[in-house]
Tab-separated table of C-alpha atoms and ligand atoms in Angstrom:
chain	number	residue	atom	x	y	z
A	1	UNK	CA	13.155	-122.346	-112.929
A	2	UNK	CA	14.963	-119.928	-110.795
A	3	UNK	CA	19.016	-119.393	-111.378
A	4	UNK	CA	21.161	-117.487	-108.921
A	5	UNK	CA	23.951	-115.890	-110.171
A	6	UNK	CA	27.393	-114.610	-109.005
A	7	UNK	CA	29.003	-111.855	-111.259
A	8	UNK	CA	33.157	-111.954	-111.009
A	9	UNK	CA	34.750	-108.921	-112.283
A	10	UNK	CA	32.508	-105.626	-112.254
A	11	UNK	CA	34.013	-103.948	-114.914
A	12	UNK	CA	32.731	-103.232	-118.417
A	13	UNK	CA	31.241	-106.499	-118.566
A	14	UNK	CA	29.850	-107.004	-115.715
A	15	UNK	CA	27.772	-103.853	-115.732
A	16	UNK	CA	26.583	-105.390	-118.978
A	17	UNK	CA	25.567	-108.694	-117.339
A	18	UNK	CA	23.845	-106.731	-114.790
A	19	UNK	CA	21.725	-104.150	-117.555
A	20	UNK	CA	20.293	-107.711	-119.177
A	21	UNK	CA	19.473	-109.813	-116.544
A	22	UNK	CA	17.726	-106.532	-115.464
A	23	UNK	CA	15.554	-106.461	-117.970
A	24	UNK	CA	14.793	-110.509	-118.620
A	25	UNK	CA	11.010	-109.851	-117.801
A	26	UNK	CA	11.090	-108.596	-122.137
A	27	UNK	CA	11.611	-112.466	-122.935
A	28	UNK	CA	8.341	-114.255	-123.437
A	29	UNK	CA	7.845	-117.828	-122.191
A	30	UNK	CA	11.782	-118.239	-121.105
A	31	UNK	CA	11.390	-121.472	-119.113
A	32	UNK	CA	14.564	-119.696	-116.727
A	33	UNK	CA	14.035	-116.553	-114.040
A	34	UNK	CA	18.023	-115.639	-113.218
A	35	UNK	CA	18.316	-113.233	-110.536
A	36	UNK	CA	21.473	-111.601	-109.674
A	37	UNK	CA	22.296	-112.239	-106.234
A	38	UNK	CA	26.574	-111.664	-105.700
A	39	UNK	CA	29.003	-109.586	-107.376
A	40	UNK	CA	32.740	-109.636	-106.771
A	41	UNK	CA	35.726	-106.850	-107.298
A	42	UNK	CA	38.791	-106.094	-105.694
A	43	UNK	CA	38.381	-102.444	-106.196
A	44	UNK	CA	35.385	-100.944	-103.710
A	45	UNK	CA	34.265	-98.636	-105.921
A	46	UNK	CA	33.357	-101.544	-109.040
A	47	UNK	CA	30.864	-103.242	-106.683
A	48	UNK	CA	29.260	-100.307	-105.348
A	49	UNK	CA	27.787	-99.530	-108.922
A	50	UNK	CA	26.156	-102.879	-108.269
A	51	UNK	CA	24.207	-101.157	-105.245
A	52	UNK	CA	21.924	-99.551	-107.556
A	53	UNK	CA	20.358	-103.287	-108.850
A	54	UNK	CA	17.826	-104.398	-105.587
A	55	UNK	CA	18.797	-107.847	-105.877
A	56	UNK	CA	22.376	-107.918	-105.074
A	57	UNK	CA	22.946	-108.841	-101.048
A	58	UNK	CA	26.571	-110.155	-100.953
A	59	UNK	CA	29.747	-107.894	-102.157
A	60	UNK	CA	32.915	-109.713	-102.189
A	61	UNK	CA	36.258	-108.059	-102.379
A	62	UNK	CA	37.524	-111.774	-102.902
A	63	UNK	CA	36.065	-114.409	-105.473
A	64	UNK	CA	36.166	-117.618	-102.507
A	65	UNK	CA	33.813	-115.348	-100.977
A	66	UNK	CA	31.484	-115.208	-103.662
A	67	UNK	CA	31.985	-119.099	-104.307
A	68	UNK	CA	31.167	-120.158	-100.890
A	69	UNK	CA	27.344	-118.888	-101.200
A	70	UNK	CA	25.620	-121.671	-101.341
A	71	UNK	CA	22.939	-119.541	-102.930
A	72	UNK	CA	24.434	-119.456	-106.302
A	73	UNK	CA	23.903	-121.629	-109.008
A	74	UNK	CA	25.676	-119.924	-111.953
A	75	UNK	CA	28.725	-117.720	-112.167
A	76	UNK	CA	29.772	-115.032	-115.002
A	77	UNK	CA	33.231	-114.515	-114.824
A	78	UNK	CA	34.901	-110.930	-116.754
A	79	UNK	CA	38.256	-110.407	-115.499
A	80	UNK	CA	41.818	-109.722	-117.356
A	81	UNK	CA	42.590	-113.011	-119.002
A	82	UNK	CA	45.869	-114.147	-117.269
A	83	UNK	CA	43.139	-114.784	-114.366
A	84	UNK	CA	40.903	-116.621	-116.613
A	85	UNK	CA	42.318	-120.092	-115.555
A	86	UNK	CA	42.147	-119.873	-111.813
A	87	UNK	CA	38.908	-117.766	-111.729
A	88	UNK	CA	37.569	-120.490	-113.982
A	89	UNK	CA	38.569	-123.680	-112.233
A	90	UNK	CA	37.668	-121.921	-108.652
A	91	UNK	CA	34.073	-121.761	-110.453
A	92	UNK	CA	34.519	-125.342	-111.588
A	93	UNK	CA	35.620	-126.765	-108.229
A	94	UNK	CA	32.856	-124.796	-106.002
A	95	UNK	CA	29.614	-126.990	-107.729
A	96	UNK	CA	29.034	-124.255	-110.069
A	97	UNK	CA	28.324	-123.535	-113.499
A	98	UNK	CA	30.116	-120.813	-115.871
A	99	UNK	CA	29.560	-118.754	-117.789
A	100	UNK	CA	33.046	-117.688	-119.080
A	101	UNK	CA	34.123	-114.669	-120.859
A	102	UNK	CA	36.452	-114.937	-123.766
A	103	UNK	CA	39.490	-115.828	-125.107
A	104	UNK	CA	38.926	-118.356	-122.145
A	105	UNK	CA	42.264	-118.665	-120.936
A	106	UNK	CA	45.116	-116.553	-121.165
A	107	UNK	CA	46.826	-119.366	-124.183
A	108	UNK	CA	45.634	-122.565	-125.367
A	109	UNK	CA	47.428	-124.615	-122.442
A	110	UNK	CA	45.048	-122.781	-120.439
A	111	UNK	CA	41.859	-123.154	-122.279
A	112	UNK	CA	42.569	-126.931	-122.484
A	113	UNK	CA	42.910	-127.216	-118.876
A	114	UNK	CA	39.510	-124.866	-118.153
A	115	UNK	CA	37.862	-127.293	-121.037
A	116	UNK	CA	39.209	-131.051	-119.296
A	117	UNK	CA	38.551	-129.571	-115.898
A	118	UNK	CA	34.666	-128.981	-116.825
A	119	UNK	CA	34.322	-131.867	-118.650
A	120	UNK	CA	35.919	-134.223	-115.620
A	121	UNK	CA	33.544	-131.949	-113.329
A	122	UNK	CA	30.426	-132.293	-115.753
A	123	UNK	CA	29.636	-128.241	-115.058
A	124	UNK	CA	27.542	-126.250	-117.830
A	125	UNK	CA	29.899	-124.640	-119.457
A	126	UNK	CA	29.790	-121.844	-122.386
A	127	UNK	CA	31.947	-118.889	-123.622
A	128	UNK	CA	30.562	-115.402	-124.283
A	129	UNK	CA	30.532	-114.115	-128.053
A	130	UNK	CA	26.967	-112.119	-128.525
A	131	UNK	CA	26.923	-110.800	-131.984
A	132	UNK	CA	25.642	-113.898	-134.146
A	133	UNK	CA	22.424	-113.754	-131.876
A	134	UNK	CA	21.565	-110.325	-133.630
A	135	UNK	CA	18.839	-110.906	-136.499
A	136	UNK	CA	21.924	-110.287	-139.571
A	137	UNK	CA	24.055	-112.784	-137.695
A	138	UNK	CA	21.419	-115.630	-137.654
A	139	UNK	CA	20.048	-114.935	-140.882
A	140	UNK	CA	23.752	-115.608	-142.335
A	141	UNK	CA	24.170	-118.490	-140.487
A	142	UNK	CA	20.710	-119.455	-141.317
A	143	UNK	CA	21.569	-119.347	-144.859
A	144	UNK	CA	24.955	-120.788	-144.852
A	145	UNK	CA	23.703	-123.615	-143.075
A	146	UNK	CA	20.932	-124.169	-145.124
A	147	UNK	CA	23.028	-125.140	-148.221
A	148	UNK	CA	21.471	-122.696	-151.180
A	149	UNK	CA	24.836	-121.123	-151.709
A	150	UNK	CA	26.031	-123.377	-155.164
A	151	UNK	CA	29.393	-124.131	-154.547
A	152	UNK	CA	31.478	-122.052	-151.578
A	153	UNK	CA	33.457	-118.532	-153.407
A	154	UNK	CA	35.015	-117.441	-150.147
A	155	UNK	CA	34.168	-116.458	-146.645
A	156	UNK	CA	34.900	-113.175	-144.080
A	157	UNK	CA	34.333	-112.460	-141.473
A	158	UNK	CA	36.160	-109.989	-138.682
A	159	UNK	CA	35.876	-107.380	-135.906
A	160	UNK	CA	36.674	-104.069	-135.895
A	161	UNK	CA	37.430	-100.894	-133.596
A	162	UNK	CA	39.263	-97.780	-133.993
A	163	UNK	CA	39.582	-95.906	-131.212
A	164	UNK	CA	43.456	-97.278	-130.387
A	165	UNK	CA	44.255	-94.556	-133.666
A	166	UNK	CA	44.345	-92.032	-130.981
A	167	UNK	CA	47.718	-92.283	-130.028
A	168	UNK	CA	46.649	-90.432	-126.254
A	169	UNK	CA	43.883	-93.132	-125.816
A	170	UNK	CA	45.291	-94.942	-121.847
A	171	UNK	CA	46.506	-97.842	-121.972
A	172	UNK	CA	45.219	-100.598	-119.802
A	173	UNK	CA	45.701	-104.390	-119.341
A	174	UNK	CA	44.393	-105.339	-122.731
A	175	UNK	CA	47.188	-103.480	-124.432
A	176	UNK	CA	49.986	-105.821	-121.761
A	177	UNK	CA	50.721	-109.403	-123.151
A	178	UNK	CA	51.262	-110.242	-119.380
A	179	UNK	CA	47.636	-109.947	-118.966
A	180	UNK	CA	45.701	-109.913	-122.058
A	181	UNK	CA	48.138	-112.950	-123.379
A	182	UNK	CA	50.853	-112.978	-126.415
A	183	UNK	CA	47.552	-113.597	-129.023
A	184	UNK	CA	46.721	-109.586	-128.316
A	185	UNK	CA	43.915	-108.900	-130.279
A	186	UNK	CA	42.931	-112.221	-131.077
A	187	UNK	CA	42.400	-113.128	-127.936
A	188	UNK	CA	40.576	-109.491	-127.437
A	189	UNK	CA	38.164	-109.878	-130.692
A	190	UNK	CA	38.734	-113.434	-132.246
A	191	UNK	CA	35.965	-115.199	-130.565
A	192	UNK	CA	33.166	-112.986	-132.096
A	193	UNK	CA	34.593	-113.575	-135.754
A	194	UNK	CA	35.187	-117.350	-135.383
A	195	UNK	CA	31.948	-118.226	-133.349
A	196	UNK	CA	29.653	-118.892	-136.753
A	197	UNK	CA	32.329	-120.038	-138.815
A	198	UNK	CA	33.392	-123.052	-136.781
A	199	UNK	CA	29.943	-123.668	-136.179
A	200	UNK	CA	29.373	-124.288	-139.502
A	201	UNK	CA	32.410	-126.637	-139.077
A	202	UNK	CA	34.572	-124.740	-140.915
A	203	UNK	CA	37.784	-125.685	-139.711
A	204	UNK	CA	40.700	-123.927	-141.403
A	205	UNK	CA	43.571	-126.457	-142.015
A	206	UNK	CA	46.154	-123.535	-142.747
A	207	UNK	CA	46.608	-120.055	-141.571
A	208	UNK	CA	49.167	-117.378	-142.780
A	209	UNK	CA	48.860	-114.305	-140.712
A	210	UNK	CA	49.423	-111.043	-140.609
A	211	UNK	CA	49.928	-109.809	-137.146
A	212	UNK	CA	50.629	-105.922	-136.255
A	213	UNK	CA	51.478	-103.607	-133.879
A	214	UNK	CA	51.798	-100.010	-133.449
A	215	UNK	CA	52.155	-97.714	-130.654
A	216	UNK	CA	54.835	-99.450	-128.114
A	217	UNK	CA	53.977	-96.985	-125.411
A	218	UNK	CA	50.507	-95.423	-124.044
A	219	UNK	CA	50.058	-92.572	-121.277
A	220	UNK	CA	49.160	-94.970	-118.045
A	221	UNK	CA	46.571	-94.202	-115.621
A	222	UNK	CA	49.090	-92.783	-113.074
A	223	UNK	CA	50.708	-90.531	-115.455
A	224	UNK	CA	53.974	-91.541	-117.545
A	225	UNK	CA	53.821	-94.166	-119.950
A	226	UNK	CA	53.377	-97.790	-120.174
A	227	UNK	CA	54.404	-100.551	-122.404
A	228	UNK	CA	52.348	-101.547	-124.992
A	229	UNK	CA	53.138	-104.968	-126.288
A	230	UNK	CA	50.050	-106.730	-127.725
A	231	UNK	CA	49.351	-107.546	-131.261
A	232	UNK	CA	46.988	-105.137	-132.258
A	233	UNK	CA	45.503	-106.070	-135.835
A	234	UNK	CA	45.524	-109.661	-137.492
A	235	UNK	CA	44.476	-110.687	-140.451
A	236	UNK	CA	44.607	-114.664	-140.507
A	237	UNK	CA	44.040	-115.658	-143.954
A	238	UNK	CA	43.264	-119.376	-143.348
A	239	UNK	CA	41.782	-122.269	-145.217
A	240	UNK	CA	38.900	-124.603	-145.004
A	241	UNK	CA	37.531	-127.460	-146.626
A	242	UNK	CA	33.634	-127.160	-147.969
A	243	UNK	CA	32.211	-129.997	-149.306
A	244	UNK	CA	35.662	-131.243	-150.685
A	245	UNK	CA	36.942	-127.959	-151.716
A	246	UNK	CA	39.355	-125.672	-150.571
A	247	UNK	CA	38.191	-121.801	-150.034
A	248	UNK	CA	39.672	-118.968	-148.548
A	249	UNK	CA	38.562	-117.782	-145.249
A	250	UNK	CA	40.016	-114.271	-144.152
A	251	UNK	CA	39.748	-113.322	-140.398
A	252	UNK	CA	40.093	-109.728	-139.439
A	253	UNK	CA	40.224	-108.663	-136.295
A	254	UNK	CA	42.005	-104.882	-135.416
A	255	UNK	CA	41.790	-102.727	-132.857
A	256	UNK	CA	43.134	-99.911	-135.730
A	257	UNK	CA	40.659	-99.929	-138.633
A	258	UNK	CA	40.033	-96.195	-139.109
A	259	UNK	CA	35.969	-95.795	-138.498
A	260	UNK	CA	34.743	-98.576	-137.113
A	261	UNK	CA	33.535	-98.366	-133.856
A	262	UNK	CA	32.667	-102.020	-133.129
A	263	UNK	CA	31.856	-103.206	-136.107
A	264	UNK	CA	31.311	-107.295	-136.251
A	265	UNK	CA	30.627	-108.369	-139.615
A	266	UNK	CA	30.515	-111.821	-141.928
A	267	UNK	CA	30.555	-112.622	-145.744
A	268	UNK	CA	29.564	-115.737	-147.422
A	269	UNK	CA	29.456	-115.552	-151.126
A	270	UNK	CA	28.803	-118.862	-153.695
A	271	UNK	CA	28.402	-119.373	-157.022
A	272	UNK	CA	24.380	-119.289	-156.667
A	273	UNK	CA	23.574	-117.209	-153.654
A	274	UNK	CA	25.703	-115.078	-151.041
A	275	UNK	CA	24.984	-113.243	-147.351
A	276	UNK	CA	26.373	-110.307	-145.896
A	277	UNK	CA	25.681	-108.430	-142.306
A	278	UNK	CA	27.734	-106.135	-140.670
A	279	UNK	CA	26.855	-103.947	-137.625
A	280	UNK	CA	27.058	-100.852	-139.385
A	281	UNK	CA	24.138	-101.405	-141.084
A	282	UNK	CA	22.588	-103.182	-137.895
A	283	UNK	CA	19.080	-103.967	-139.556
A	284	UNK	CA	20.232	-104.341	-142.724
A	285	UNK	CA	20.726	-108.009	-144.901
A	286	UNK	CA	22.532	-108.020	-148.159
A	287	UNK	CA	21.196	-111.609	-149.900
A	288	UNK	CA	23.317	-112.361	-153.200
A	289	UNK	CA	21.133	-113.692	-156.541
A	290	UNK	CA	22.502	-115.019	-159.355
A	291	UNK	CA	19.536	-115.584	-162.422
A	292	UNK	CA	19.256	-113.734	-165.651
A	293	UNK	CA	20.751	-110.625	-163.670
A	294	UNK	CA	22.743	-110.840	-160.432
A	295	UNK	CA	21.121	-108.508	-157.774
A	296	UNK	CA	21.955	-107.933	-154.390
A	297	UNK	CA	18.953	-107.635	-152.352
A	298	UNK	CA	18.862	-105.306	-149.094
A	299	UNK	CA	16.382	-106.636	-147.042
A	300	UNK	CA	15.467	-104.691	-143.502
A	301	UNK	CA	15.133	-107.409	-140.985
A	302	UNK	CA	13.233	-105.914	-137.795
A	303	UNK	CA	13.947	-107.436	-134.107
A	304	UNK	CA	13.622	-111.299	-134.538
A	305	UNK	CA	15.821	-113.079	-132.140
A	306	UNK	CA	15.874	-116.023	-131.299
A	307	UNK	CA	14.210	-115.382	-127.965
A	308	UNK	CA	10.568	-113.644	-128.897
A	309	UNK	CA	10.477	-110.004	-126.592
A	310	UNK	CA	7.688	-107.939	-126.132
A	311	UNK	CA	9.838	-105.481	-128.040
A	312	UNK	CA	8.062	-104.391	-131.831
A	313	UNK	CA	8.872	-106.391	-134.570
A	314	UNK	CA	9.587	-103.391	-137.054
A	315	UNK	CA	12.385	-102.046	-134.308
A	316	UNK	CA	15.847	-101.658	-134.474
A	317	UNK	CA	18.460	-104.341	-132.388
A	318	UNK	CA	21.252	-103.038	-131.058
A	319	UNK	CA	24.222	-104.185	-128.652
A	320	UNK	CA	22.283	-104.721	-125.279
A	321	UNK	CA	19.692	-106.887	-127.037
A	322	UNK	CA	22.035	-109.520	-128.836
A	323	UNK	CA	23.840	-109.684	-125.495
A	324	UNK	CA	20.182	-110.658	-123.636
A	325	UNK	CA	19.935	-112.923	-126.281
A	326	UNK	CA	23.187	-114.919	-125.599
A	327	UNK	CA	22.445	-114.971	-122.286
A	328	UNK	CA	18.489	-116.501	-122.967
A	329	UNK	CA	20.723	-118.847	-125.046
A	330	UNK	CA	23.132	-119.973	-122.175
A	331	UNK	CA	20.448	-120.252	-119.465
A	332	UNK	CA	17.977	-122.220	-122.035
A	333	UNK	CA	20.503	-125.047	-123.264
A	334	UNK	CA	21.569	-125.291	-119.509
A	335	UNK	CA	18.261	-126.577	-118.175
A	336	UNK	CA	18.019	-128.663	-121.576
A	337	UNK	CA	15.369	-126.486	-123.549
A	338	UNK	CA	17.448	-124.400	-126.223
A	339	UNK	CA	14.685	-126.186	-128.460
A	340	UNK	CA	17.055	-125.991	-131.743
A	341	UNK	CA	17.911	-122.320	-131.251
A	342	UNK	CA	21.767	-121.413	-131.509
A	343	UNK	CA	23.804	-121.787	-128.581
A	344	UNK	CA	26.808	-120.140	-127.117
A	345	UNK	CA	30.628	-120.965	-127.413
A	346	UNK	CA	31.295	-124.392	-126.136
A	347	UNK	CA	34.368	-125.391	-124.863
A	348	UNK	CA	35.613	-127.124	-127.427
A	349	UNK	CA	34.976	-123.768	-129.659
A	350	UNK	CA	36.986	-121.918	-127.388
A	351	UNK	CA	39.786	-124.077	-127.062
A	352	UNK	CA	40.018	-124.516	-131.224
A	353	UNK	CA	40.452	-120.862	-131.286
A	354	UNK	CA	42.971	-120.574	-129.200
A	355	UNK	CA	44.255	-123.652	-131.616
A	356	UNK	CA	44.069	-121.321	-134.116
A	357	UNK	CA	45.535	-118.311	-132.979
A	358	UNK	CA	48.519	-119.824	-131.511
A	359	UNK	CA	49.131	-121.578	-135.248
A	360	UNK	CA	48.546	-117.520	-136.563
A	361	UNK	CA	51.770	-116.649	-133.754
A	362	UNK	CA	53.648	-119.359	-135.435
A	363	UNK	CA	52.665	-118.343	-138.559
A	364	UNK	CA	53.818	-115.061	-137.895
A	365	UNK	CA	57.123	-116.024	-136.755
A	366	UNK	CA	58.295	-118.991	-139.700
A	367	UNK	CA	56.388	-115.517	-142.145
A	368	UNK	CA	54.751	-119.227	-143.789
A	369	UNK	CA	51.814	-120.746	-143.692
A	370	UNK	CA	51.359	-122.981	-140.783
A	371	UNK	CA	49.628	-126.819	-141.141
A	372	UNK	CA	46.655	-127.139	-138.444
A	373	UNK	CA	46.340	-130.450	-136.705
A	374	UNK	CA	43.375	-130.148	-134.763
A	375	UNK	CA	43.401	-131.944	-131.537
B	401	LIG	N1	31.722	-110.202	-124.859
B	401	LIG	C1	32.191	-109.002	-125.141
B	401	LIG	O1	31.687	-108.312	-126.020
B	401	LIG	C2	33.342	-108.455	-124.366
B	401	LIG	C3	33.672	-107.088	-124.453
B	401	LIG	C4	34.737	-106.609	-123.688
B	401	LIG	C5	35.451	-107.479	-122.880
B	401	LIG	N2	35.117	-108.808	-122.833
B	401	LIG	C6	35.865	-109.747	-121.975
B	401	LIG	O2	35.406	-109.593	-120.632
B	401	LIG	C7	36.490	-109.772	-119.731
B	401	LIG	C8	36.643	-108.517	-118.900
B	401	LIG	O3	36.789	-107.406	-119.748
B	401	LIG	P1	36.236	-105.969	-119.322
B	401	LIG	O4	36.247	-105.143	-120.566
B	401	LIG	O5	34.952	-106.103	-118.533
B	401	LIG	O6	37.419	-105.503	-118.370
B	401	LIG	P2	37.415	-104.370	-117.258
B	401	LIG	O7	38.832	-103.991	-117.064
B	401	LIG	O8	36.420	-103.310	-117.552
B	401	LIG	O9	36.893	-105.168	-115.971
B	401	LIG	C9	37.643	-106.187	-115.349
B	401	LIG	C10	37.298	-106.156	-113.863
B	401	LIG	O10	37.918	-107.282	-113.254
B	401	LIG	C11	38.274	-106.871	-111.941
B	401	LIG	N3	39.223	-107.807	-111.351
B	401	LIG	C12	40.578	-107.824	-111.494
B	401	LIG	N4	41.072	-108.863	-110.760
B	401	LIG	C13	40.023	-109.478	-110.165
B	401	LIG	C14	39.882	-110.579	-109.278
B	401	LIG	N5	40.948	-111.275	-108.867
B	401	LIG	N6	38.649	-110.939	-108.868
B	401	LIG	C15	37.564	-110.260	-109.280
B	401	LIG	N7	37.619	-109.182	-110.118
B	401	LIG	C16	38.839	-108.814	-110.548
B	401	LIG	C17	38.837	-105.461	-112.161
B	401	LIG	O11	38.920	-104.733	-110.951
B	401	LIG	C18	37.817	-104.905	-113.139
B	401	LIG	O12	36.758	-104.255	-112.472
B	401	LIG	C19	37.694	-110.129	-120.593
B	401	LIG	O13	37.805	-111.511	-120.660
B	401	LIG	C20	37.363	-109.531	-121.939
B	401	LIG	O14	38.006	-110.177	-123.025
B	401	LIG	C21	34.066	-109.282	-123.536
């Protein structure tokens, strides 16, 4: 089946969109064959780096543009999150499907509306968050779903990066609650760390958080400084109910966490068995076994996504591969043949997180632990 699709935003992300659907011809047997037809920036120089991918015929500087194409079927949407909502519900309104990137609205007021607006509108809907489609990511899940655990210890899981040490690093609309939103970092990184846990409906029922910030001013682009206001590490200590018992659940997510590039990483450790993967070990699996001795057993796990590539089994996966994979995801549970493999963020994944990272700024605030009522 052929898919047309419209990239909004040709920023970091959108080069990224553009890199895997240029390469989809590595997926074997992928019932879908996307081809990107429409990008759309303000800034002139953003969509002419698109000019380079043979595809591309139409170059908006405005997103109606884009969404009056008739020729598209799907659209990607990367832009500062305070344009989230009417970017999203443009898409909605124009016959289109989304693909949306995260926190998915600017607050959870927002995220509802995207969520109520697709669901009235009956669009495919899903919300980016690539790293559980590595090998370590499914293997954990794999695991944890599969029940061989004993009884729950404790689960984390978090994101890291470092680079906002440097006190000299730019600022740019991330580091502005105006447009990256008063969650800061959780809106920034959250996603990725909650994606598996809520999958594996784990719910927290409290959070107590820890939010941070640190450098209130960064040089701007045009010289002189600029505000930074964001929340740049949390640590949401939240938690859930397993099988009728509580457990701890801790969250991290920092944009200051000296050494860690991008480093996405989850821990789930029971009385009889326990998983870890983190990115800094990319083909690495830590499996937990308790008999006469407790080991922990490193096991190097090779290139198995979910989506079979012509790429060698024995070879390493890196950040371009588990975002193909999301994407083989998305475009295979939209024409109904995901076949049992994970899926993306759904809508009602995005809007719980934004659930609970508006509890965390509560939380914050009363310095208590706040009740969740889900909704
Ligand atoms: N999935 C991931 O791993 C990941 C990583 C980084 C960012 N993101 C998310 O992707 C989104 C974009 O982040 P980014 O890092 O690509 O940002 P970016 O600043 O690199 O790119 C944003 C682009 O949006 C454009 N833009 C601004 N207003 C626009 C409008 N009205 N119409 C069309 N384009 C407009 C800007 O000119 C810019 O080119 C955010 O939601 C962010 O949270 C996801």
């Amino acid at each position: 089946m052929k898919v047309k699709i419209g990239i909004i935003g040709c920023g970091l992300m959108g080069r990224e969109v553009a890199s895997a659907l240029s390469r989809w011809f590595v997926l074997e047997d992928h019932p879908c064959h996307p081809e990107l037809v429409a990008v759309c920036d303000p800034v002139a120089s953003r969509r002419d780096w698109f000019r380079r991918v043979p595809t591309v015929r139409l170059f908006a500087a405005d997103h109606h543009e884009l969404l009056n194409s008739s020729e598209i079927d799907v659209v990607y949407v990367a832009v500062p999150h305070n344009l989230h909502e009417k970017i999203y519900l443009d898409v909605l309104n124009s016959g289109k499907d989304l693909f949306a990137e995260k926190p998915f609205g600017v607050d959870l007021r927002a995220a509802k509306s995207i969520s109520s607006e697709a669901t009235r509108l009956k669009r495919f809907v899903r919300c980016s968050s690539e790293f559980p489609f590595l090998p370590g990511g499914q293997r954990a899940f794999e695991i944890a779903r599969g029940g061989g655990l004993g009884r729950l210890l404790e689960v984390r899981a978090g994101f890291l990066h470092s680079s906002d040490l440097d006190p000299n690093k730019p600022a740019n609309w991330k580091r502005r609650n105006e447009t990256c939103g008063e969650i800061g970092v959780m809106g920034d990184l959250g996603m990725h760390v909650v994606h598996i846990p809520f999958r594996l409906g784990w719910k927290p029922k409290t959070v107590y958080a820890q939010l941070q910030k640190f450098y209130p001013h960064r040089p701007g682009g045009a010289g002189g400084n600029v505000i930074c206001d964001t929340w740049d590490n949390a640590t949401l200590h939240t938690g859930v109910d397993v099988d009728g018992h509580g457990i701890p659940m801790r969250l991290e997510m920092k944009r200051l966490a000296p050494g860690e590039t991008n480093t996405w990483f989850i821990e789930i450790l029971g009385t009889e068995g326990g998983v870890k993967y983190s990115t800094k070990e990319p083909k690495t699996l830590w499996t937990f076994k308790r008999d006469r001795e407790q080991c922990w057993l490193r096991t190097d796990l090779g290139f198995n996504g979910p989506f079979t590539t012509i790429t060698g089994g024995i070879f390493e996966p890196g950040f371009p591969d588990c975002f193909l994979q999301m994407w083989a995801s998305f475009l295979a549970e939209r024409c109904g043949k995901l076949g049992g493999r994970f899926g993306c963020v759904t809508p009602d994944e995005a809007t719980m997180s934004h659930q609970l990272f508006e509890s965390a700024l509560k939380s914050q605030i009363e310095k208590n632990a706040i009740q969740i009522n889900w909704i």
